[in-house]
GROMACS .gro file of C-alpha atoms in nm:
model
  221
    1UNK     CA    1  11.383   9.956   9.395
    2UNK     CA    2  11.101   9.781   9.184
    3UNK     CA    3  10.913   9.564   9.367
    4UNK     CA    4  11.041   9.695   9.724
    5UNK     CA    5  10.803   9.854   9.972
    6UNK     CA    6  10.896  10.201  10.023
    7UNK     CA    7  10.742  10.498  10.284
    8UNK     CA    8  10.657  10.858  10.287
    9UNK     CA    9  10.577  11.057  10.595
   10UNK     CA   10  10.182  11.056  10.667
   11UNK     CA   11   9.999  11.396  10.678
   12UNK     CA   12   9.848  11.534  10.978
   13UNK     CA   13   9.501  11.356  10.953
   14UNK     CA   14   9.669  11.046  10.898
   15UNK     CA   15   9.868  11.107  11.193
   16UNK     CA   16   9.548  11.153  11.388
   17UNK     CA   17   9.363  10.887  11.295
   18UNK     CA   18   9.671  10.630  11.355
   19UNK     CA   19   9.604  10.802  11.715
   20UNK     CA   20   9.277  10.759  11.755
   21UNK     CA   21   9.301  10.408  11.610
   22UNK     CA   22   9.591  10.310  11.857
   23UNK     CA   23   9.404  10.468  12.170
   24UNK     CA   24   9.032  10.273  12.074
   25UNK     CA   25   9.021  10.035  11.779
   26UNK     CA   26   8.659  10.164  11.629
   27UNK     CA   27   8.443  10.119  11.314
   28UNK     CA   28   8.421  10.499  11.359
   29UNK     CA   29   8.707  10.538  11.165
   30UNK     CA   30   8.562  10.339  10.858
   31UNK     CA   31   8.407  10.448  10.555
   32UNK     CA   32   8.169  10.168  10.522
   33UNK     CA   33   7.925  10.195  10.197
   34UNK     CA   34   7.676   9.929  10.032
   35UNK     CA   35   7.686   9.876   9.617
   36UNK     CA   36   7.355   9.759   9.455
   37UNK     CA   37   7.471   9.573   9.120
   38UNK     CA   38   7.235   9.517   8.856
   39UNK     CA   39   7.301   9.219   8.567
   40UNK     CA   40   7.514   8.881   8.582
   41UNK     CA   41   7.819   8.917   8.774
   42UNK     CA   42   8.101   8.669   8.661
   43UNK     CA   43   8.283   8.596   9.023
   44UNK     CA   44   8.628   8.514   8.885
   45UNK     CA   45   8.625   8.810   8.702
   46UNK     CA   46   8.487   9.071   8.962
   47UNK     CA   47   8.773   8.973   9.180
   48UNK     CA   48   9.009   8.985   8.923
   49UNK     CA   49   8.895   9.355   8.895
   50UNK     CA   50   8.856   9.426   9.235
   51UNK     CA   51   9.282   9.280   9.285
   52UNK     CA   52   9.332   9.526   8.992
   53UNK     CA   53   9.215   9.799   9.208
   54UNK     CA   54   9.498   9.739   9.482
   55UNK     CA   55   9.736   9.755   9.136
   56UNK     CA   56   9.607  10.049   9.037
   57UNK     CA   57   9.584  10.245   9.351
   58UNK     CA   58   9.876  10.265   9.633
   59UNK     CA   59   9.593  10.339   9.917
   60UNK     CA   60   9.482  10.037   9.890
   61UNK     CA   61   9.866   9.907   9.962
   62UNK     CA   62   9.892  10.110  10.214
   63UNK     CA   63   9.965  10.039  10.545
   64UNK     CA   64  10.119  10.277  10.858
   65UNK     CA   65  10.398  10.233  11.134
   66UNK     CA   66  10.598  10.397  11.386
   67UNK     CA   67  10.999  10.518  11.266
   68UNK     CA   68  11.201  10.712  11.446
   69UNK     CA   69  10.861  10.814  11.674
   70UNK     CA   70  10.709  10.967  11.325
   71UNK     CA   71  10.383  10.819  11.165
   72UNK     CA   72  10.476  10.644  10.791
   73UNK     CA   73  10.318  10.554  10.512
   74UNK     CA   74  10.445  10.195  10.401
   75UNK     CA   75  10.321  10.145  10.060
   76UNK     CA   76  10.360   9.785   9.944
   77UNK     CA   77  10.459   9.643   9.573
   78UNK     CA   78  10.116   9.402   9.612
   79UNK     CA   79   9.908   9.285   9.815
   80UNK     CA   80   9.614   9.055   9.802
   81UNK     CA   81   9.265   9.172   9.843
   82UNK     CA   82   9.021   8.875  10.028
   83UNK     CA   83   8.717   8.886   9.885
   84UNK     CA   84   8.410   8.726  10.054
   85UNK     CA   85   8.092   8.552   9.838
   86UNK     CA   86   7.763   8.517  10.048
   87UNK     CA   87   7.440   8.280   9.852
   88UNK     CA   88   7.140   8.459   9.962
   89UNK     CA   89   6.955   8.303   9.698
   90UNK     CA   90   6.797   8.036   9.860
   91UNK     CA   91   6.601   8.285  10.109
   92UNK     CA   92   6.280   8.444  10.054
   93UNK     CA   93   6.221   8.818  10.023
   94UNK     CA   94   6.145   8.882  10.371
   95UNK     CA   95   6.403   8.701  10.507
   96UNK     CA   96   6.696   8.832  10.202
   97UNK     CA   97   6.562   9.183  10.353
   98UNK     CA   98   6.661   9.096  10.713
   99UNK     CA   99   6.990   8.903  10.638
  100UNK     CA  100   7.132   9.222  10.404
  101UNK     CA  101   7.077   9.440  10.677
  102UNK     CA  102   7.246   9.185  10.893
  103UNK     CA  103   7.531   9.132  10.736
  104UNK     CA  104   7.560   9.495  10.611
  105UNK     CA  105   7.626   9.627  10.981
  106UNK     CA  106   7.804   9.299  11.101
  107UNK     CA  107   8.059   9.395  10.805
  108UNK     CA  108   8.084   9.815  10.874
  109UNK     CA  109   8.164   9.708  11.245
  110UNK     CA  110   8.447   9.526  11.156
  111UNK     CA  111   8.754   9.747  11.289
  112UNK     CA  112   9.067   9.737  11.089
  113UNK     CA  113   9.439   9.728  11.186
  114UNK     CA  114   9.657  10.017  11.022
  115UNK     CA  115   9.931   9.808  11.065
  116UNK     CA  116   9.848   9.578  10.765
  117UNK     CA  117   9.752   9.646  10.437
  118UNK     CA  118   9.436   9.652  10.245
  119UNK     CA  119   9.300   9.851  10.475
  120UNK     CA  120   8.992   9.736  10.251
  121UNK     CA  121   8.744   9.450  10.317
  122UNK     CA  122   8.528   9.379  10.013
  123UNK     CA  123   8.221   9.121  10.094
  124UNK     CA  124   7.941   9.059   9.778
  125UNK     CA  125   7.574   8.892   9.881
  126UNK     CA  126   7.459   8.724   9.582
  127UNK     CA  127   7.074   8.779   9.639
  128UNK     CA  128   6.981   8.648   9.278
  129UNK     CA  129   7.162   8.529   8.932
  130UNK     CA  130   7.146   8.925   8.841
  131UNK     CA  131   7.148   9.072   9.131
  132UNK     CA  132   7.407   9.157   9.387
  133UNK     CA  133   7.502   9.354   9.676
  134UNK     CA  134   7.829   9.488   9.727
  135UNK     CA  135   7.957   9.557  10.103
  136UNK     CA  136   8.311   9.755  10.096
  137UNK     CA  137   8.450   9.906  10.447
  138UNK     CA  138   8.747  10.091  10.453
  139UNK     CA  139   8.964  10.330  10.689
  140UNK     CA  140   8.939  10.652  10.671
  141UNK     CA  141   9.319  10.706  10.652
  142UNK     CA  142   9.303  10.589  10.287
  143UNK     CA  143   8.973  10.648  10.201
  144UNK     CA  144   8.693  10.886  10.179
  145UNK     CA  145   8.351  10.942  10.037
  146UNK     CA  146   8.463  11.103   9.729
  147UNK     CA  147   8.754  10.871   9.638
  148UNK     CA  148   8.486  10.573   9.708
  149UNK     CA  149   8.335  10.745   9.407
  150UNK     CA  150   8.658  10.686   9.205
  151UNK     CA  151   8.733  10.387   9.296
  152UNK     CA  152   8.402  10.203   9.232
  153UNK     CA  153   8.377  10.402   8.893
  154UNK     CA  154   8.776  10.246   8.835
  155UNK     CA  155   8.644   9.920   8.924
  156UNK     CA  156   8.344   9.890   8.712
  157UNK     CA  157   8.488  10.009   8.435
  158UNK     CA  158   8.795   9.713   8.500
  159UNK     CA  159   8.520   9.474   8.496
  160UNK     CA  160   8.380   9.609   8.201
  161UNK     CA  161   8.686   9.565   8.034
  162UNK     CA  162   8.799   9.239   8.160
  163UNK     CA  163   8.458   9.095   8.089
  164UNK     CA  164   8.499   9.180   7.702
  165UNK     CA  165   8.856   9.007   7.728
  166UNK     CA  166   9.084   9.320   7.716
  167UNK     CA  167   9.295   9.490   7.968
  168UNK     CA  168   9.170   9.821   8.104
  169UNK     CA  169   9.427  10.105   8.022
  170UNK     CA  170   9.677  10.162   8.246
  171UNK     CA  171   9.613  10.448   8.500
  172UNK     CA  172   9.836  10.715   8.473
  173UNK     CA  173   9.811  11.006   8.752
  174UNK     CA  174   9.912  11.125   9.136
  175UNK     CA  175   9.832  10.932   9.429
  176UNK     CA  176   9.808  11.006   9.777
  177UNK     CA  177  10.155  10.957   9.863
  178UNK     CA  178  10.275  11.206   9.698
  179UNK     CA  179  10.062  11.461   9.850
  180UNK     CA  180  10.162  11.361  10.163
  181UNK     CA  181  10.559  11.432  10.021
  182UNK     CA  182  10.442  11.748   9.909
  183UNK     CA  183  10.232  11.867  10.243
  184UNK     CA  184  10.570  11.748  10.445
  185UNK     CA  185  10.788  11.953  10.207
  186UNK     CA  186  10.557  12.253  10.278
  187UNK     CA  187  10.543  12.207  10.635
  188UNK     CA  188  10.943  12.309  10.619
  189UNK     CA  189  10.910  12.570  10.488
  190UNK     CA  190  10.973  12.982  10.625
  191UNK     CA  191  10.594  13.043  10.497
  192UNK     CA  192  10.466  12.759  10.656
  193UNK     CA  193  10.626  12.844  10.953
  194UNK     CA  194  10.501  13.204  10.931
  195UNK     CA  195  10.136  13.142  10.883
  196UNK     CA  196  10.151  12.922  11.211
  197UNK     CA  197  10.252  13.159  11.414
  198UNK     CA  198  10.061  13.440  11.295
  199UNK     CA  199   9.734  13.175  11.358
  200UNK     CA  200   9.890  13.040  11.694
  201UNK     CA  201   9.910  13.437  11.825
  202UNK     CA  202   9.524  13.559  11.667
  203UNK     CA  203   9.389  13.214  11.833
  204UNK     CA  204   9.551  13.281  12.153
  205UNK     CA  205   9.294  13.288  12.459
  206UNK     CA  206   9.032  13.165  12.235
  207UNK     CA  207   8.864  12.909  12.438
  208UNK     CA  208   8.807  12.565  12.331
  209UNK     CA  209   8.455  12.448  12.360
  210UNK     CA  210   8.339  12.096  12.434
  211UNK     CA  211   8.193  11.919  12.039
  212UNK     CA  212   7.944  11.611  12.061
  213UNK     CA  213   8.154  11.278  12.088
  214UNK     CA  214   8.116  11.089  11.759
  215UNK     CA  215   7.845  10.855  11.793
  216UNK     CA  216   7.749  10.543  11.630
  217UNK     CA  217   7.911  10.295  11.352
  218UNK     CA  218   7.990  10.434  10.968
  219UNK     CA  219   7.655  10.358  10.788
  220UNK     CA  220   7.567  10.199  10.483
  221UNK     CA  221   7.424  10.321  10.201
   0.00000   0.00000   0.00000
């Protein structure tokens, strides 16, 4: 129904990562990137653009639970998106330096429940009247470095819009979701099925060699 939450099953990395997040809460998991923005920045209307992104895009009203022992996708009708304003004006160079860098790792650290959507915290340092610094950390279960790319293109171009008083065009294409529907659908399938075990037999007796253990916090950028 409109305005109902509804789920899809989660694809395997999804799965994984709700595993790894469940066993040890991390910042690992994030995506955690840092926005330079040049030129006056209206607040009311950067958040207004920033909400519009959780409108716009269901991974950012997306949240995951257990049913039936299976991994789901619950992807929400709305949900709001906190955004957090930090003056840095009043410091000098020196000390603006120190205090981005500060807050930029106190912010990637941050770990986030998958339990409740956005999995999305947005923070902006206002280091001068036209200049700003945007800190966004995500999870990795419903983001990645090249839909970052998208979605800050999506959201300046929804501030550019809003700031000349009209309403971006509405965005018409797939979303995640339904490539997790469709990588569940193929997962029942006789080919799907077939490739497995031909891989499961050529890998068999392969031996599994020990990787380096991820290291460090997502960095910023």
């Amino acid at each position: 129904a409109a305005g109902a939450t509804y789920s899809v099953p989660a694809t395997p990395l999804q799965v994984r990562l709700w595993n790894l997040n469940e066993a040890t809460p991390d910042s690992a998991w994030n995506v955690a990137v840092r926005f330079r923005l040049a030129g006056r920045l209206d607040r009311e209307t950067f958040e207004r653009a920033l909400q519009m992104l959780t409108t716009r895009h269901e991974a950012l009203r997306t949240s995951f639970a257990l049913h039936s022992g299976a991994v789901v996708e619950h992807i929400a009708p709305r949900v709001t998106l906190p955004v957090e304003w930090c003056d840095l004006r009043s410091l000098d160079a020196e000390a603006q330096t120190a205090e981005v860098l500060h807050l930029s790792k106190e912010h990637a650290r941050q770990t986030l429940s998958l339990k409740h959507a956005p999995l999305l915290r947005a923070r902006v340092l206002r280091l001068s009247d036209k200049e700003h610094i945007l800190l966004w950390n995500a999870h990795s279960s419903i983001c990645d470095g090249w839909s970052v790319g998208l979605l800050s293109k999506d959201l300046m171009a929804c501030y550019g819009e809003l700031s000349h008083g009209r309403e971006p065009a509405v965005r018409n294409s797939l979303d995640y979701g339904d490539y997790a529907v469709w990588m569940d659908a193929q997962r029942k399938t006789a080919e799907y099925e077939a490739n497995r075990s031909y891989w499961k037999q050529r890998m068999q007796g392969l031996q599994v060699r020990s990787l380096p253990a991820a290291w460090g916090t997502s960095g910023t950028t």
